[in-house]
PDB file of C-alpha atoms in Angstrom:
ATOM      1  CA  UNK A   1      -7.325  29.740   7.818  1.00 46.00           C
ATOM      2  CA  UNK A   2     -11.158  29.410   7.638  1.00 45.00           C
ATOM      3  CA  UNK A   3     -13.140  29.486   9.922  1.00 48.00           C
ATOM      4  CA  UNK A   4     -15.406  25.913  10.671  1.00 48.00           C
ATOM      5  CA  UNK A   5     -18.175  26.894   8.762  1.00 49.00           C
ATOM      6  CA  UNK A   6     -16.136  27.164   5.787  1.00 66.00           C
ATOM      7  CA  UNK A   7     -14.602  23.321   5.841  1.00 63.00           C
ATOM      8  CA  UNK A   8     -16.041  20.444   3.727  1.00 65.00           C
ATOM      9  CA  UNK A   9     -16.845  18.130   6.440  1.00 62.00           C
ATOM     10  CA  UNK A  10     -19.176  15.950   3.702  1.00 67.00           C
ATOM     11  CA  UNK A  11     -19.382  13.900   0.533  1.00 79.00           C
ATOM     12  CA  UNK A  12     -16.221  12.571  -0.901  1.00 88.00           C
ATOM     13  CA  UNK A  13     -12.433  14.334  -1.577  1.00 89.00           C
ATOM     14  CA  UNK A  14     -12.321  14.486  -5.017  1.00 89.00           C
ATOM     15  CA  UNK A  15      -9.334  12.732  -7.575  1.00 92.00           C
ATOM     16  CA  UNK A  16      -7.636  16.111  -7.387  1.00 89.00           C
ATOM     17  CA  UNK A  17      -7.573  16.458  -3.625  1.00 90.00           C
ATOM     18  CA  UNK A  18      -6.383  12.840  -3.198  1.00 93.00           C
ATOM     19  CA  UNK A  19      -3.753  13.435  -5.714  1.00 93.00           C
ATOM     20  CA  UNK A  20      -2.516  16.472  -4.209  1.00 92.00           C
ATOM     21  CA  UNK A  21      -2.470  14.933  -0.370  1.00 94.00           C
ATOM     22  CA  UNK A  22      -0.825  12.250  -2.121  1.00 96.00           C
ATOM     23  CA  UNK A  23       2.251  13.715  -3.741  1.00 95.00           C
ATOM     24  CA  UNK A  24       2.575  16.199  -0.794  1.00 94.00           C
ATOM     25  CA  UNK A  25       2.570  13.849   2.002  1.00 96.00           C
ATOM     26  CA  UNK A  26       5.540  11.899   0.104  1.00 95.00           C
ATOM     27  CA  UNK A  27       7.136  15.468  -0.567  1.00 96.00           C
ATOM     28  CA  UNK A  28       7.340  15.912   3.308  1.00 96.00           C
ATOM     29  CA  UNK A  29       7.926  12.677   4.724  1.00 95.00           C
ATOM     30  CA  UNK A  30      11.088  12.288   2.365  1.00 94.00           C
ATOM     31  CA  UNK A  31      12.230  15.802   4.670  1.00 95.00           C
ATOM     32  CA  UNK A  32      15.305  15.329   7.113  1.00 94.00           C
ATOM     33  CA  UNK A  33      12.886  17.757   9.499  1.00 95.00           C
ATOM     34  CA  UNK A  34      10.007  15.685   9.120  1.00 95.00           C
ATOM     35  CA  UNK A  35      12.142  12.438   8.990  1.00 94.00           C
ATOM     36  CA  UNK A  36      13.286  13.496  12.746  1.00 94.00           C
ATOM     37  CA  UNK A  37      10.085  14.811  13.910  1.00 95.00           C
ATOM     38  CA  UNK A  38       8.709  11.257  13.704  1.00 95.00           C
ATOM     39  CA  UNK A  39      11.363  10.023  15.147  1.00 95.00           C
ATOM     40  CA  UNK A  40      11.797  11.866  17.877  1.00 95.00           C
ATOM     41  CA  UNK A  41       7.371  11.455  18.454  1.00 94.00           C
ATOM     42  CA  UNK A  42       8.520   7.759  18.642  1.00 94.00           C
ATOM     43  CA  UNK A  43      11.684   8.107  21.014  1.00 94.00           C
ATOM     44  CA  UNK A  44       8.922  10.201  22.916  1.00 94.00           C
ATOM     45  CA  UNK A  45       6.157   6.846  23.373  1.00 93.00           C
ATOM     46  CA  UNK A  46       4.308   7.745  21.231  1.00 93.00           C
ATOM     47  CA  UNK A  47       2.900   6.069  17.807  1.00 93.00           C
ATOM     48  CA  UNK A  48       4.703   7.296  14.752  1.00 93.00           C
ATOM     49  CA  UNK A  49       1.772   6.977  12.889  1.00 94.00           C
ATOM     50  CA  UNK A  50       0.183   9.987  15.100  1.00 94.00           C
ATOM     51  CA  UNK A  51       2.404  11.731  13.553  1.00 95.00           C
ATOM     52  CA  UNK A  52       1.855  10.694   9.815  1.00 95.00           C
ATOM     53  CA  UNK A  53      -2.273  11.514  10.731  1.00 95.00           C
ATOM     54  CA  UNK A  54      -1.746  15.097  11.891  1.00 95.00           C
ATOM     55  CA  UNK A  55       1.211  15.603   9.088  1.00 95.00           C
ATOM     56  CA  UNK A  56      -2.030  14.366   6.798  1.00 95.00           C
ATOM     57  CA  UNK A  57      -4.435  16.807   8.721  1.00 92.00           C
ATOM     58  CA  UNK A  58      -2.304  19.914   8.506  1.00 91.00           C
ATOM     59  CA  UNK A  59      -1.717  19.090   4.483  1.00 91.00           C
ATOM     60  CA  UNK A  60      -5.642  18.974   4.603  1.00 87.00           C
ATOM     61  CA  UNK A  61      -6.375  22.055   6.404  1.00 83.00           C
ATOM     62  CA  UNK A  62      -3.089  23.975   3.673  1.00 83.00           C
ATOM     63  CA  UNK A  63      -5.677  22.956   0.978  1.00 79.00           C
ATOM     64  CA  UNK A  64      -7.735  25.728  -0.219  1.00 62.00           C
ATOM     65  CA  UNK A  65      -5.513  28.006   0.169  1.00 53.00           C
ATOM     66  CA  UNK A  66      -3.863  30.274  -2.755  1.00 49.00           C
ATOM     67  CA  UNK A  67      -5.012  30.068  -6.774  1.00 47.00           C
ATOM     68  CA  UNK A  68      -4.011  26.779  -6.867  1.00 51.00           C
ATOM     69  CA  UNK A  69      -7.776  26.052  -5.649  1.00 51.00           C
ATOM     70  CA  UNK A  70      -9.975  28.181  -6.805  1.00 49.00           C
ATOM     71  CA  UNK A  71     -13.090  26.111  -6.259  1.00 51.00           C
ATOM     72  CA  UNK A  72     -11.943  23.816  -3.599  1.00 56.00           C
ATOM     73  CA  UNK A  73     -12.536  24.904   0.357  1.00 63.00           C
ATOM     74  CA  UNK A  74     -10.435  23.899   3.153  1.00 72.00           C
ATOM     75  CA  UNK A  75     -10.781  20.613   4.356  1.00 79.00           C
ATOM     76  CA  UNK A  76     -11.881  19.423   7.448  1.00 83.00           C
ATOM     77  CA  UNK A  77      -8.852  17.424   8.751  1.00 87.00           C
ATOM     78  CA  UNK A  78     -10.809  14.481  10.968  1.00 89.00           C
ATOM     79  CA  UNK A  79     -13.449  14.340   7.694  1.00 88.00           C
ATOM     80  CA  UNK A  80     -10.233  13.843   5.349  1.00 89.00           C
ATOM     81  CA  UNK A  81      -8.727  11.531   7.180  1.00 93.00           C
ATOM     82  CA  UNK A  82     -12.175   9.851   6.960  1.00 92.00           C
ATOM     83  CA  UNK A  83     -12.635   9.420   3.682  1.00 92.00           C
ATOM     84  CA  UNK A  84      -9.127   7.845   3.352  1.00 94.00           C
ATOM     85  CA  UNK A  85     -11.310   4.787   4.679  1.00 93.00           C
ATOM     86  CA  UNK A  86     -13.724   5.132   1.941  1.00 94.00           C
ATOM     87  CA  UNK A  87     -11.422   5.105  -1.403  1.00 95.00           C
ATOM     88  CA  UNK A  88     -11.621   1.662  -1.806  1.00 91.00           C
ATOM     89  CA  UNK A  89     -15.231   1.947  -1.840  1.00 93.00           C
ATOM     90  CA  UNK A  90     -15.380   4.860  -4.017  1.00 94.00           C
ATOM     91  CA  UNK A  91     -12.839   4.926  -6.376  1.00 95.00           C
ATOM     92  CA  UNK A  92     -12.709   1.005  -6.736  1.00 93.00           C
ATOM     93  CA  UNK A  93     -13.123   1.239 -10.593  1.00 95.00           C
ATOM     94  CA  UNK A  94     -10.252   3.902 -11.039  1.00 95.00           C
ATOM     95  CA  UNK A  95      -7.147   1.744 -11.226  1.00 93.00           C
ATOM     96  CA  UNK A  96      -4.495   4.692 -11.742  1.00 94.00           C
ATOM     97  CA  UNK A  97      -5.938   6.521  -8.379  1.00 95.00           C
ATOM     98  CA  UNK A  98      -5.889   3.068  -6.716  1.00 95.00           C
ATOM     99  CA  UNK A  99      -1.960   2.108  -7.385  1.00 94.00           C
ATOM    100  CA  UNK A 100      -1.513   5.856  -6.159  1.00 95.00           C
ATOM    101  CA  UNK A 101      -3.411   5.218  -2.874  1.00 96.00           C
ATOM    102  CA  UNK A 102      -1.582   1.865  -2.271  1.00 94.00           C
ATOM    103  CA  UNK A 103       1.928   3.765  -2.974  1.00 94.00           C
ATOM    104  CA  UNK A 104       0.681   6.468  -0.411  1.00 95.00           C
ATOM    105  CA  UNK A 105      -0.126   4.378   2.132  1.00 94.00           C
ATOM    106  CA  UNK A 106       3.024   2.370   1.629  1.00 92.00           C
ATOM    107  CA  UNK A 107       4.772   5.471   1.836  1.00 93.00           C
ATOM    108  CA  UNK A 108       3.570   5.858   5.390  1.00 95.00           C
ATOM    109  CA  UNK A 109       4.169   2.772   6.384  1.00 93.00           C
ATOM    110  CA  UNK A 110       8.024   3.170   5.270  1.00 93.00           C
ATOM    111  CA  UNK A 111       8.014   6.370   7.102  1.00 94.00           C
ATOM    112  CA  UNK A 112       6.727   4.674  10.698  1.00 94.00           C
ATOM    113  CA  UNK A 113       8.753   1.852  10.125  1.00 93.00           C
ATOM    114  CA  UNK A 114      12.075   3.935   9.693  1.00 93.00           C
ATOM    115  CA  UNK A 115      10.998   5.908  12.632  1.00 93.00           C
ATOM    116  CA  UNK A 116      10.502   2.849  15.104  1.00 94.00           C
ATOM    117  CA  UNK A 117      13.040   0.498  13.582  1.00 93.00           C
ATOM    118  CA  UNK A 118      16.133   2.671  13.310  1.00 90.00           C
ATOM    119  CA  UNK A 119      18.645   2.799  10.150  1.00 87.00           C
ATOM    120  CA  UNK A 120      20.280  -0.235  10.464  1.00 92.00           C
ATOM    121  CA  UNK A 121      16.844  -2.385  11.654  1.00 94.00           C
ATOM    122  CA  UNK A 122      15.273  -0.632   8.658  1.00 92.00           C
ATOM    123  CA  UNK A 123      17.740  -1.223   6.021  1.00 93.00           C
ATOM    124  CA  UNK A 124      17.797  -4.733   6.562  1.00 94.00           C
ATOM    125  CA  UNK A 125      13.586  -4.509   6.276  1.00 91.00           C
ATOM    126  CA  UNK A 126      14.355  -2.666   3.238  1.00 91.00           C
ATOM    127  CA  UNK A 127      16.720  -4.992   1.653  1.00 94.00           C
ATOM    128  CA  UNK A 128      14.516  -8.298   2.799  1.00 92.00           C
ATOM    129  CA  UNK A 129      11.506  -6.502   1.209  1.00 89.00           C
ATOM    130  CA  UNK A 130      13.260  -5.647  -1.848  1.00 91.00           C
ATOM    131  CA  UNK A 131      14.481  -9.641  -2.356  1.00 93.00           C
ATOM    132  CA  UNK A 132      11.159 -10.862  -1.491  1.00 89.00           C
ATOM    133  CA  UNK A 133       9.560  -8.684  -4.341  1.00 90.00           C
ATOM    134  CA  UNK A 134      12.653  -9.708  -7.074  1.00 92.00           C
ATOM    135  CA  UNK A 135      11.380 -13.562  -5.787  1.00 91.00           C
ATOM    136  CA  UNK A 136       7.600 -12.817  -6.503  1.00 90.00           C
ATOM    137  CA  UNK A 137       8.633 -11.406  -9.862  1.00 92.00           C
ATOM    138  CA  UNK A 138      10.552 -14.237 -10.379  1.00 92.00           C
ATOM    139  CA  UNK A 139       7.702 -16.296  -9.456  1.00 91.00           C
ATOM    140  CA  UNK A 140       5.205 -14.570 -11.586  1.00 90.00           C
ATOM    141  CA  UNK A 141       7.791 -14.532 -14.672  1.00 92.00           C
ATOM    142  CA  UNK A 142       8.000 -18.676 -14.420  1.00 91.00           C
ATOM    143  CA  UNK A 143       3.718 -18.610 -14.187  1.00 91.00           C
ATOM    144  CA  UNK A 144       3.374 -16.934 -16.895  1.00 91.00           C
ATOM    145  CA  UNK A 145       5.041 -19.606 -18.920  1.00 91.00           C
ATOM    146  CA  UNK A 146       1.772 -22.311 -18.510  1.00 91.00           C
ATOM    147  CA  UNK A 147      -1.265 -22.187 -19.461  1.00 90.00           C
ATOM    148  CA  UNK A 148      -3.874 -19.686 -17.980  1.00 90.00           C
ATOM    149  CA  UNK A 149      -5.874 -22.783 -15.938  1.00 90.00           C
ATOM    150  CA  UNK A 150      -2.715 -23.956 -14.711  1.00 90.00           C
ATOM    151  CA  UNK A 151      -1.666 -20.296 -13.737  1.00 91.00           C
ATOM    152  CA  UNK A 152      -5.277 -20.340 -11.732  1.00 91.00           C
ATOM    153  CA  UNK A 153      -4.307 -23.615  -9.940  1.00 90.00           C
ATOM    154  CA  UNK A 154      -0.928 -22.058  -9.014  1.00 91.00           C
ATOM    155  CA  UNK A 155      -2.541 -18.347  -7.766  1.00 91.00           C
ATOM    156  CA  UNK A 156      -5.104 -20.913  -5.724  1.00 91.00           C
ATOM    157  CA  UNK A 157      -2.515 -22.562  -4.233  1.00 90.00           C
ATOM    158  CA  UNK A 158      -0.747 -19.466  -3.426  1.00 89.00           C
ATOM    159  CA  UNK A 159      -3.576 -17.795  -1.604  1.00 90.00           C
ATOM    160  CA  UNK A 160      -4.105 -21.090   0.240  1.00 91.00           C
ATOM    161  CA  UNK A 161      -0.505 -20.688   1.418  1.00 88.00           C
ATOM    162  CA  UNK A 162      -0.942 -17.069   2.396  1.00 86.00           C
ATOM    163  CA  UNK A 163      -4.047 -17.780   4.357  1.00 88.00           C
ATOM    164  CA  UNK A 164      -2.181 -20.983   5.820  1.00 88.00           C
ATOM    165  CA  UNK A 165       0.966 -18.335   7.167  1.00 84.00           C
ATOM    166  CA  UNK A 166      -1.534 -15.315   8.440  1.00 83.00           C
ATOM    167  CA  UNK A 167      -0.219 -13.680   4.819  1.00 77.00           C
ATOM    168  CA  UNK A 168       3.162 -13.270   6.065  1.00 81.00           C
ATOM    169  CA  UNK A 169       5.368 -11.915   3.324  1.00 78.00           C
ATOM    170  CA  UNK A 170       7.611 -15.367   3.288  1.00 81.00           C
ATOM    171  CA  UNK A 171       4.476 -17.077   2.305  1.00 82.00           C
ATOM    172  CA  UNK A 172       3.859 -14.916  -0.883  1.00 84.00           C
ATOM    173  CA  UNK A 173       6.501 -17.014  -3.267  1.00 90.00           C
ATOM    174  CA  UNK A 174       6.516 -20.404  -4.569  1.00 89.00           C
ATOM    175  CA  UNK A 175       9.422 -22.521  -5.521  1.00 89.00           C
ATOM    176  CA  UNK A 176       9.489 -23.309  -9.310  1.00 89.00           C
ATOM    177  CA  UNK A 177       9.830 -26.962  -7.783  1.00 91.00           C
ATOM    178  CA  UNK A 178       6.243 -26.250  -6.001  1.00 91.00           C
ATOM    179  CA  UNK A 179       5.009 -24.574  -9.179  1.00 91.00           C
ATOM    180  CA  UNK A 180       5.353 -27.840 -11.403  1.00 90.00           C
ATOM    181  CA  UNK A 181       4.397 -29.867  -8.755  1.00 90.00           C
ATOM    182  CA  UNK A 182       0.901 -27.884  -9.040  1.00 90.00           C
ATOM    183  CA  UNK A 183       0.560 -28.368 -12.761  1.00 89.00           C
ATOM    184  CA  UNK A 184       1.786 -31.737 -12.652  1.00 88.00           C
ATOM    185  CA  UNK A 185      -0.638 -33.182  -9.913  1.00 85.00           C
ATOM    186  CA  UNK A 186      -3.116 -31.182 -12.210  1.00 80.00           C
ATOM    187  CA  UNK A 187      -2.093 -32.795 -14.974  1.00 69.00           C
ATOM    188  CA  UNK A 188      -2.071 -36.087 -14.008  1.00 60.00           C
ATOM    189  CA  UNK A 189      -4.216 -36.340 -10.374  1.00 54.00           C
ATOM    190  CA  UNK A 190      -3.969 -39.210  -7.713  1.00 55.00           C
ATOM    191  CA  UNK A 191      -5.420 -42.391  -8.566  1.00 49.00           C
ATOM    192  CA  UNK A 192      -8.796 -42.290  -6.792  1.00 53.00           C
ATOM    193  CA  UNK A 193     -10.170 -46.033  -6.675  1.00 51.00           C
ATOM    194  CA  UNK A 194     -14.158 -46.613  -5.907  1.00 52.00           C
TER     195      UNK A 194
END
């Protein structure tokens, strides 16, 4: 372990130390051990996702170390967990590290939820989640079949709806019913008189 003077406690983490806490924070959080260790933080009061931030800290400070890395120094753990914050900002314009980020911090979410839900509470999150996305896909599949201002109307109405519902999940799928009723009210609007 190095000692303080040796961790980066400034600028940004590069795409290769994002990818790596990336891959190895879902490595350990699909663990049995680790699995249990949040859960048992949880049974114990406390927040399971003070347990995802050290599991992040301790992958931080395990950077650095071996050939792996020749150029890169340990990491200061409360300065990594910093920049997490920032890679919106920074890497904005880098659409492959962005889907990554949003499946890593999806990933933590799943692991906190199955820690404070429980298997069968989480299961049933799972299965809800997984028949709300084959809805939005259906959704998106029966846009795609009008034209692109119509498919504007429809994504306008949508985020209207999500902001309406506090962008609950239920909110993020219209009906085909509500869909034509979008393009035909576009198509032919309300009689305005003078």
């Amino acid at each position: 372990m190095a000692n303080n003077s040796e961790l980066q406690s400034s600028g940004m983490l590069s795409i290769e130390q994002l990818l790596y806490l990336f891959d190895r924070f879902c490595q350990l959080t699909s663990q049995p051990d680790v699995k249990q260790k949040i859960v048992d933080a949880v049974n114990d009061k406390q927040e399971a996702v003070a347990v995802t931030t050290a599991i992040q800290e301790g992958i931080f400070l395990e950077m650095g170390v071996g050939e792996f890395w020749p150029v890169w120094q340990y990491i200061d753990p409360s300065f990594g967990i910093s920049c997490l914050g920032k890679v919106n900002m920074v890497y904005e314009t880098n659409r492959d590290l962005m889907i990554r980020f949003y499946k890593f911090v999806a990933n933590e979410e799943i692991a906190c939820d199955e820690a404070e839900l429980g298997t069968d509470e989480f299961a049933d999150k799972m299965q809800f989640q997984q028949k709300l996305q084959d809805q939005q896909l259906e959704m998106l599949k029966h846009m795609r079949k009008f034209h692109l201002d119509d498919q504007s109307a429809i994504l306008e109405k949508l985020h209207q709806q999500l902001q309406n519902a506090d962008f609950i999940g239920e909110a993020s799928v219209l009906s085909s019913e509500q869909i034509q009723d979008i393009v035909r009210r576009r198509v032919s609007p309300l009689f305005m008189p003078r």
